[in-house]
Short mmCIF file of C-alpha atoms in Angstrom, two decimals:
data_model
loop_
_atom_site.label_atom_id
_atom_site.label_comp_id
_atom_site.label_asym_id
_atom_site.label_seq_id
_atom_site.Cartn_x
_atom_site.Cartn_y
_atom_site.Cartn_z
CA MET S 1 -1.16 0.73 5.78
CA SER S 2 1.54 1.77 8.14
CA MET S 3 5.34 2.07 8.14
CA HIS S 4 8.63 3.15 9.91
CA ASP S 5 9.67 6.73 10.22
CA ASP S 6 13.41 6.07 9.22
CA GLU S 7 15.39 6.70 6.11
CA ILE S 8 17.40 4.41 4.01
CA GLN S 9 19.29 4.82 0.77
CA GLY S 10 17.27 2.44 -1.92
CA ALA S 11 19.56 1.01 -4.53
CA SER S 12 22.97 1.22 -2.31
CA ARG S 13 21.45 -1.35 0.32
CA ARG S 14 19.56 -3.53 -1.96
CA GLN S 15 20.63 -6.31 -3.73
CA VAL S 16 21.30 -5.71 -7.62
CA LEU S 17 18.28 -6.88 -9.62
CA LYS S 18 18.46 -10.12 -11.52
CA SER S 19 19.32 -8.75 -15.23
CA GLY S 20 15.82 -10.22 -16.53
CA MET S 21 14.03 -8.27 -13.88
CA ILE S 22 15.89 -4.96 -15.27
CA ALA S 23 15.43 -5.63 -18.45
CA ALA S 24 11.52 -6.29 -18.50
CA ALA S 25 11.05 -3.14 -16.02
CA GLY S 26 13.57 -1.15 -18.05
CA ALA S 27 12.14 -1.54 -21.44
CA ALA S 28 8.75 -0.31 -20.51
CA LEU S 29 10.56 3.17 -20.42
CA ALA S 30 10.86 3.10 -24.23
CA GLY S 31 6.99 3.39 -24.01
CA THR S 32 7.91 7.01 -22.69
CA PRO S 33 8.15 9.42 -25.64
CA ALA S 34 10.77 11.56 -23.80
CA MET S 35 12.79 8.61 -22.54
CA LEU S 36 14.86 5.97 -24.11
CA ILE S 37 16.83 3.09 -22.69
CA GLY S 38 20.10 3.84 -21.78
CA ARG S 39 21.43 7.24 -20.72
CA ARG S 40 20.66 9.06 -23.86
CA ALA S 41 18.10 11.88 -23.72
CA PHE S 42 16.24 14.01 -26.44
CA ALA S 43 16.94 17.44 -26.34
CA ALA S 44 13.38 18.40 -25.28
CA GLU S 45 14.18 16.66 -21.87
CA PRO S 46 15.31 18.80 -18.81
CA ALA S 47 18.50 18.63 -17.09
CA LYS S 48 18.87 15.42 -14.66
CA PRO S 49 18.93 15.72 -10.95
CA ALA S 50 21.30 13.35 -9.29
CA GLU S 51 18.78 11.71 -7.20
CA ILE S 52 14.91 11.58 -6.60
CA ILE S 53 13.54 10.95 -3.42
CA VAL S 54 10.50 8.30 -3.05
CA ARG S 55 8.35 8.06 0.02
CA ALA S 56 7.86 4.36 0.78
CA TRP S 57 6.75 2.04 3.26
CA GLY S 58 9.41 -0.66 4.99
CA GLY S 59 9.97 -4.53 4.78
CA VAL S 60 8.98 -6.00 1.73
CA TRP S 61 7.08 -3.05 0.61
CA VAL S 62 10.49 -1.13 -0.44
CA ASP S 63 12.27 -4.10 -0.99
CA ALA S 64 9.65 -4.88 -4.05
CA LEU S 65 9.46 -1.09 -5.09
CA ASP S 66 13.29 -0.99 -5.34
CA GLN S 67 13.44 -4.31 -7.26
CA GLY S 68 10.62 -3.54 -9.21
CA VAL S 69 10.76 0.09 -10.27
CA SER S 70 13.60 2.11 -8.84
CA GLN S 71 16.52 0.25 -9.73
CA SER S 72 15.29 -0.15 -13.51
CA PHE S 73 14.48 3.71 -13.23
CA THR S 74 17.88 4.36 -12.52
CA GLU S 75 19.28 1.49 -14.98
CA ALA S 76 17.77 3.77 -17.89
CA THR S 77 18.10 7.29 -16.73
CA GLY S 78 21.29 7.22 -14.56
CA ILE S 79 19.34 8.84 -11.80
CA ARG S 80 19.82 7.57 -8.20
CA VAL S 81 16.34 6.65 -6.39
CA ARG S 82 16.52 7.12 -2.46
CA HIS S 83 13.69 5.75 -0.60
CA ASP S 84 12.53 7.84 2.28
CA LEU S 85 10.41 5.45 4.93
CA THR S 86 8.88 8.44 6.68
CA GLU S 87 5.21 7.50 7.85
CA ASP S 88 2.45 8.78 5.54
CA ASN S 89 0.51 10.58 7.93
CA GLU S 90 3.37 12.28 9.02
CA ILE S 91 5.16 13.38 5.99
CA GLN S 92 1.34 14.47 4.46
CA PRO S 93 1.05 17.76 6.52
CA LYS S 94 4.75 18.61 5.83
CA ILE S 95 4.01 18.42 2.15
CA TRP S 96 0.93 20.27 2.43
CA ALA S 97 2.90 23.04 4.40
CA ALA S 98 5.79 23.22 1.97
CA VAL S 99 3.49 23.69 -1.01
CA ALA S 100 1.39 26.51 0.90
CA GLN S 101 4.69 28.19 2.08
CA ASN S 102 6.29 28.09 -1.37
CA ARG S 103 9.03 25.88 -0.22
CA VAL S 104 10.50 22.67 -2.19
CA PRO S 105 8.53 19.66 -0.90
CA PRO S 106 10.96 16.90 1.00
CA ILE S 107 10.17 14.32 -1.74
CA HIS S 108 9.80 14.06 -5.11
CA VAL S 109 7.14 10.93 -5.39
CA ASN S 110 4.67 10.09 -2.86
CA TRP S 111 3.58 6.49 -2.68
CA ASP S 112 0.74 6.61 -0.66
CA THR S 113 -2.58 5.38 0.15
CA SER S 114 -5.64 6.21 -2.08
CA THR S 115 -7.17 7.68 0.88
CA ASN S 116 -4.63 9.83 1.82
CA ALA S 117 -3.46 10.68 -1.98
CA THR S 118 -6.90 11.83 -2.45
CA LYS S 119 -6.87 14.23 0.29
CA SER S 120 -3.76 15.79 -1.02
CA ALA S 121 -5.35 16.31 -4.18
CA LEU S 122 -8.17 17.85 -3.03
CA ARG S 123 -6.29 20.24 -0.99
CA GLY S 124 -4.68 21.05 -4.31
CA VAL S 125 -0.92 19.95 -3.65
CA THR S 126 -0.68 17.18 -6.49
CA LEU S 127 0.78 17.81 -9.85
CA ASP S 128 -1.39 16.86 -13.07
CA LEU S 129 -0.21 13.52 -14.37
CA SER S 130 -2.64 13.39 -17.11
CA ASP S 131 0.14 13.98 -19.82
CA LEU S 132 1.92 10.72 -18.86
CA SER S 133 1.94 8.10 -21.94
CA ASN S 134 1.38 4.99 -20.05
CA LEU S 135 -2.26 6.14 -18.39
CA SER S 136 -3.77 5.00 -21.53
CA GLN S 137 -3.00 1.50 -20.97
CA LEU S 138 -4.14 0.89 -17.61
CA LEU S 139 -7.29 -0.92 -16.14
CA PRO S 140 -10.43 1.13 -14.84
CA VAL S 141 -9.14 0.66 -11.08
CA ALA S 142 -6.08 2.96 -11.76
CA ARG S 143 -8.31 6.22 -12.40
CA PRO S 144 -8.91 7.82 -9.08
CA LYS S 145 -12.50 8.12 -7.69
CA GLY S 146 -14.28 11.16 -6.66
CA LEU S 147 -11.25 13.70 -8.42
CA GLU S 148 -11.25 15.45 -11.89
CA GLY S 149 -8.23 14.15 -14.39
CA TRP S 150 -5.35 12.35 -13.17
CA PRO S 151 -3.77 14.26 -10.04
CA ILE S 152 -2.86 10.60 -8.75
CA VAL S 153 -2.79 7.35 -10.32
CA ASN S 154 -3.54 4.07 -8.44
CA THR S 155 -1.03 1.57 -8.88
CA TYR S 156 -2.50 -1.98 -7.47
CA SER S 157 -5.39 -3.52 -5.40
CA TYR S 158 -4.65 -4.98 -2.23
CA VAL S 159 -6.84 -7.19 0.56
CA TYR S 160 -6.53 -6.99 4.45
CA VAL S 161 -6.71 -10.91 4.91
CA LEU S 162 -7.48 -12.66 7.87
CA ALA S 163 -3.72 -14.35 8.24
CA TYR S 164 -2.99 -17.33 10.64
CA ARG S 165 -0.48 -19.85 11.71
CA THR S 166 -1.49 -23.02 10.07
CA GLU S 167 -0.20 -25.09 12.81
CA ALA S 168 -3.00 -23.29 15.23
CA PHE S 169 -5.74 -24.45 12.81
CA PRO S 170 -5.27 -28.20 11.81
CA ASP S 171 -8.91 -28.56 10.65
CA GLY S 172 -8.20 -25.91 7.89
CA ALA S 173 -8.49 -22.04 7.37
CA PRO S 174 -10.92 -19.87 9.79
CA LYS S 175 -14.12 -19.17 8.54
CA SER S 176 -14.99 -16.07 10.46
CA TRP S 177 -13.27 -12.99 11.86
CA ASN S 178 -14.94 -14.28 15.16
CA VAL S 179 -12.26 -16.43 15.65
CA MET S 180 -9.98 -13.59 17.27
CA LEU S 181 -12.26 -13.58 20.13
CA GLU S 182 -11.53 -17.39 21.25
CA PRO S 183 -9.69 -17.30 24.29
CA ARG S 184 -6.82 -19.47 23.17
CA PHE S 185 -5.62 -16.45 21.37
CA LYS S 186 -5.24 -14.02 24.04
CA GLY S 187 -2.04 -12.02 23.52
CA ARG S 188 -1.70 -13.79 19.97
CA VAL S 189 -3.84 -11.50 17.98
CA ALA S 190 -2.24 -8.89 15.43
CA LEU S 191 -4.08 -5.67 13.88
CA TYR S 192 -2.66 -2.33 12.73
CA ASN S 193 -1.99 0.22 15.18
CA ASP S 194 -4.78 2.40 14.01
CA GLY S 195 -7.45 -0.56 12.98
CA ILE S 196 -6.80 0.79 9.13
CA GLY S 197 -8.26 -2.12 6.85
CA PHE S 198 -10.28 -3.67 9.67
CA HIS S 199 -12.97 -1.29 10.72
CA PRO S 200 -15.31 -2.61 7.84
CA SER S 201 -14.77 -6.31 8.69
CA ALA S 202 -15.44 -5.65 12.16
CA GLN S 203 -18.72 -4.13 11.46
CA VAL S 204 -19.91 -6.94 9.58
CA ALA S 205 -18.48 -9.42 12.08
CA GLY S 206 -20.31 -7.48 14.94
CA GLY S 207 -23.53 -8.03 13.23
CA GLY S 208 -23.68 -4.74 11.32
CA LYS S 209 -24.08 -4.01 7.69
CA VAL S 210 -21.81 -2.79 4.98
CA SER S 211 -24.53 -0.65 3.68
CA ASP S 212 -24.47 1.11 7.49
CA ILE S 213 -21.09 2.36 6.75
CA PRO S 214 -20.58 5.22 7.97
CA GLY S 215 -23.85 6.12 9.46
CA ASN S 216 -23.76 3.32 12.16
CA MET S 217 -20.57 2.02 12.87
CA ALA S 218 -21.77 0.91 16.55
CA PRO S 219 -21.42 -2.55 15.62
CA ALA S 220 -17.74 -2.37 14.55
CA TRP S 221 -16.76 -0.57 17.68
CA GLU S 222 -18.26 -3.05 19.94
CA PHE S 223 -16.74 -6.09 18.02
CA ILE S 224 -13.25 -4.29 18.65
CA ARG S 225 -14.08 -3.47 22.34
CA LYS S 226 -14.36 -7.13 22.60
CA LEU S 227 -11.15 -8.01 20.82
CA LYS S 228 -9.42 -5.36 23.27
CA ALA S 229 -9.93 -7.98 25.92
CA GLN S 230 -7.70 -10.23 23.66
CA GLN S 231 -4.47 -7.81 24.26
CA PRO S 232 -3.87 -7.71 20.43
CA LEU S 233 -0.34 -6.65 19.62
CA LEU S 234 -0.90 -3.60 17.23
CA GLY S 235 1.91 -2.54 14.70
CA GLU S 236 2.90 -1.81 11.08
CA ASP S 237 3.36 -3.70 7.96
CA PRO S 238 6.76 -5.16 9.03
CA ASP S 239 5.84 -6.39 12.26
CA PHE S 240 3.59 -8.75 10.95
CA THR S 241 5.98 -10.66 9.24
CA ASN S 242 8.32 -10.34 12.05
CA TRP S 243 5.42 -11.40 14.71
CA PHE S 244 4.88 -14.77 12.58
CA GLN S 245 8.43 -15.36 12.10
CA GLN S 246 8.99 -15.19 15.90
CA GLY S 247 6.18 -17.39 16.60
CA GLU S 248 4.39 -14.47 18.78
CA ILE S 249 1.10 -14.63 16.87
CA ASP S 250 -1.52 -16.95 15.39
CA VAL S 251 -4.32 -14.53 13.89
CA ALA S 252 -4.08 -10.99 12.26
CA CYS S 253 -5.92 -8.78 9.85
CA THR S 254 -2.87 -7.48 7.80
CA ILE S 255 -2.45 -7.01 4.14
CA ILE S 256 -1.65 -10.15 2.20
CA SER S 257 1.76 -9.05 1.23
CA ASN S 258 3.02 -9.57 4.76
CA ALA S 259 1.85 -12.78 5.70
CA ARG S 260 3.13 -13.96 1.86
CA GLU S 261 6.59 -12.69 3.06
CA ALA S 262 6.79 -14.61 6.07
CA LYS S 263 5.47 -17.81 4.25
CA GLN S 264 7.85 -17.37 1.56
CA ASN S 265 10.67 -17.37 4.58
CA GLY S 266 9.32 -20.63 5.53
CA ILE S 267 6.97 -20.24 8.24
CA PRO S 268 3.65 -21.74 8.17
CA VAL S 269 1.61 -19.15 7.76
CA ALA S 270 -1.72 -18.74 5.41
CA TRP S 271 -4.69 -16.52 4.93
CA THR S 272 -8.36 -16.45 3.84
CA VAL S 273 -11.27 -14.02 3.13
CA PRO S 274 -13.56 -14.99 6.02
CA GLN S 275 -17.18 -15.14 5.12
CA GLU S 276 -17.96 -11.65 6.38
CA GLY S 277 -15.61 -10.43 3.55
CA ALA S 278 -12.53 -8.53 3.79
CA LYS S 279 -11.59 -4.80 2.74
CA VAL S 280 -10.14 -4.06 -0.50
CA ASP S 281 -8.23 -0.75 -1.07
CA THR S 282 -5.85 0.56 -3.42
CA ASP S 283 -2.45 2.74 -3.19
CA ALA S 284 -1.21 5.65 -5.46
CA LEU S 285 1.56 7.57 -6.55
CA TRP S 286 1.82 11.41 -6.62
CA VAL S 287 4.15 14.20 -7.25
CA PRO S 288 3.96 17.39 -5.21
CA LYS S 289 3.90 20.83 -6.47
CA GLY S 290 6.70 23.03 -5.65
CA LEU S 291 9.34 21.05 -7.21
CA PRO S 292 11.98 22.46 -9.47
CA GLU S 293 10.58 22.43 -13.03
CA ASN S 294 13.42 19.67 -13.84
CA GLU S 295 12.80 17.59 -10.96
CA ALA S 296 9.18 17.72 -11.04
CA TYR S 297 9.55 16.49 -14.91
CA TRP S 298 11.83 13.13 -13.73
CA ALA S 299 9.51 12.64 -10.95
CA LYS S 300 6.52 12.30 -13.15
CA GLN S 301 8.88 9.77 -15.44
CA TYR S 302 9.34 7.61 -12.51
CA VAL S 303 5.38 7.35 -11.95
CA ASN S 304 5.12 6.60 -15.53
CA HIS S 305 7.66 3.82 -15.48
CA ALA S 306 5.76 2.53 -12.37
CA ILE S 307 2.70 2.07 -14.06
CA SER S 308 4.53 0.60 -17.19
CA LYS S 309 3.80 -3.07 -17.91
CA GLY S 310 7.36 -4.45 -16.99
CA ALA S 311 7.70 -2.15 -13.93
CA GLN S 312 4.31 -3.44 -13.11
CA GLN S 313 4.98 -7.14 -13.40
CA ALA S 314 8.34 -6.80 -11.56
CA TRP S 315 6.72 -4.71 -8.62
CA THR S 316 3.42 -6.06 -8.21
CA GLU S 317 4.68 -9.73 -8.70
CA LYS S 318 6.85 -9.39 -5.64
CA LEU S 319 4.30 -7.91 -3.55
CA GLY S 320 1.68 -10.37 -4.36
CA LEU S 321 -0.70 -7.90 -5.42
CA PRO S 322 -2.85 -7.45 -8.79
CA GLY S 323 -1.74 -4.44 -10.69
CA VAL S 324 -3.19 -1.92 -12.97
CA GLN S 325 -1.89 -3.17 -16.20
CA PRO S 326 -3.74 -5.29 -18.13
CA GLY S 327 -2.46 -9.00 -18.62
CA LEU S 328 0.03 -9.03 -15.77
CA THR S 329 0.71 -12.83 -15.02
CA PRO S 330 -0.26 -13.63 -11.67
CA PRO S 331 2.46 -15.19 -9.12
CA ALA S 332 2.26 -18.95 -9.13
CA ASP S 333 1.23 -19.02 -5.43
CA LEU S 334 -1.67 -16.38 -6.02
CA ALA S 335 -3.73 -17.65 -9.20
CA GLY S 336 -6.89 -18.07 -8.43
CA ASP S 337 -6.67 -16.85 -4.63
CA PRO S 338 -9.69 -14.62 -3.56
CA ALA S 339 -7.03 -12.73 -2.26
CA TYR S 340 -5.80 -11.59 -5.40
CA PRO S 341 -8.92 -10.13 -7.05
CA THR S 342 -8.78 -10.16 -10.93
CA THR S 343 -12.35 -10.66 -11.85
CA ASP S 344 -15.73 -9.09 -10.65
CA GLU S 345 -16.83 -12.41 -8.95
CA ASP S 346 -13.36 -12.12 -6.68
CA PHE S 347 -14.23 -8.33 -5.76
CA ALA S 348 -18.18 -9.27 -5.25
CA ARG S 349 -16.51 -11.34 -2.27
CA LEU S 350 -14.69 -8.40 -0.97
CA ILE S 351 -15.54 -5.23 1.12
CA SER S 352 -15.12 -1.89 -0.65
CA VAL S 353 -15.73 1.29 1.17
CA PRO S 354 -16.14 4.38 -1.62
CA THR S 355 -12.91 6.73 -1.74
CA PRO S 356 -14.61 9.80 -0.97
CA VAL S 357 -16.09 8.02 2.60
CA LEU S 358 -12.86 6.96 3.67
CA VAL S 359 -11.50 10.76 2.73
CA GLU S 360 -14.31 11.93 5.08
CA HIS S 361 -14.42 9.51 7.89
CA GLU S 362 -11.22 7.44 7.99
CA ARG S 363 -9.37 9.55 10.10
CA ASP S 364 -11.96 9.75 12.71
CA TRP S 365 -12.23 6.03 12.63
CA PHE S 366 -8.32 5.71 13.75
CA GLN S 367 -9.04 7.77 16.31
CA THR S 368 -11.81 5.98 17.85
CA PHE S 369 -10.01 2.60 17.60
CA LYS S 370 -7.13 4.14 19.46
CA GLU S 371 -9.45 5.21 22.11
CA ILE S 372 -10.92 1.86 22.83
CA MET S 373 -7.54 0.32 22.60
CA GLN S 374 -6.06 2.76 24.97
CA GLY S 375 -9.02 2.92 27.31
#
């Protein structure tokens, strides 16, 4: 996933959440022993900072976090939440450097890809989250893979779908990623600017096997070389929504949330999981070391709130993604959608690359993708 590198104020620039959503998400805070609804605190709670800073992605992503988690956290605690939209790969070394130099890190909570979050955990810069009261309620997908304990917590799953403009496909959804190579779509294909989410699908579309990842990625790179001739648009999460809304693209590999936002805005967009499959992944939350003790406490309470049932329902419903709390109600438009995986059968149709493989190899894949596209 990619993002803008600007910074915004969260609650101050977002429409006030409807009272029902605030109540539902805010009520989940009551499940946290050290927190109560309203602005009352137990004596054991440390002093509250005026604000906490949460790194986020732009577009529908920060909107969903603000409406589903941040506003209700502020409502319950009185602590403002500021959203920092610095790109995740850009903020990562800044956090690492701050911890190494015993400086206060630039953010309180990092909303991150699980791959990057795992890298930070392996580097030893994440605080232990194992004392959060809501962890015991979560589905197994919430537990980080390849790590001991809870240095991070996964918050939902998502699929990199084949999104398409329905007017370009009057006979129904495309069946294969190979549709991107059709001459009629030259200049009207879109991918992330580092190819994230597309490498495994390209591997299969290029005639390779998932089981050959990461040892033999040649089929993926050959497919991507062919795709370069299509002059694809390369961008970040908000770009896909904008491109569809402006009529600039017909097909794209993007996270379902971006295509769904365009559809909800009245654009004739749909999505599919092609016959080759589509990559499924997770994102995570974590708290960096080096914060003042009271700020670290409230940053962890923000994470605890984000994984509560009320906040999970509000947050993930807005994103159109399956959360990590059991019993969440899927959005009506996504119930039964293979790109909204909730069952073993759903996940079996998707391509899952183990997190340790991504940690070791994904950065190299990004570089190879960029070299092909820029060559």
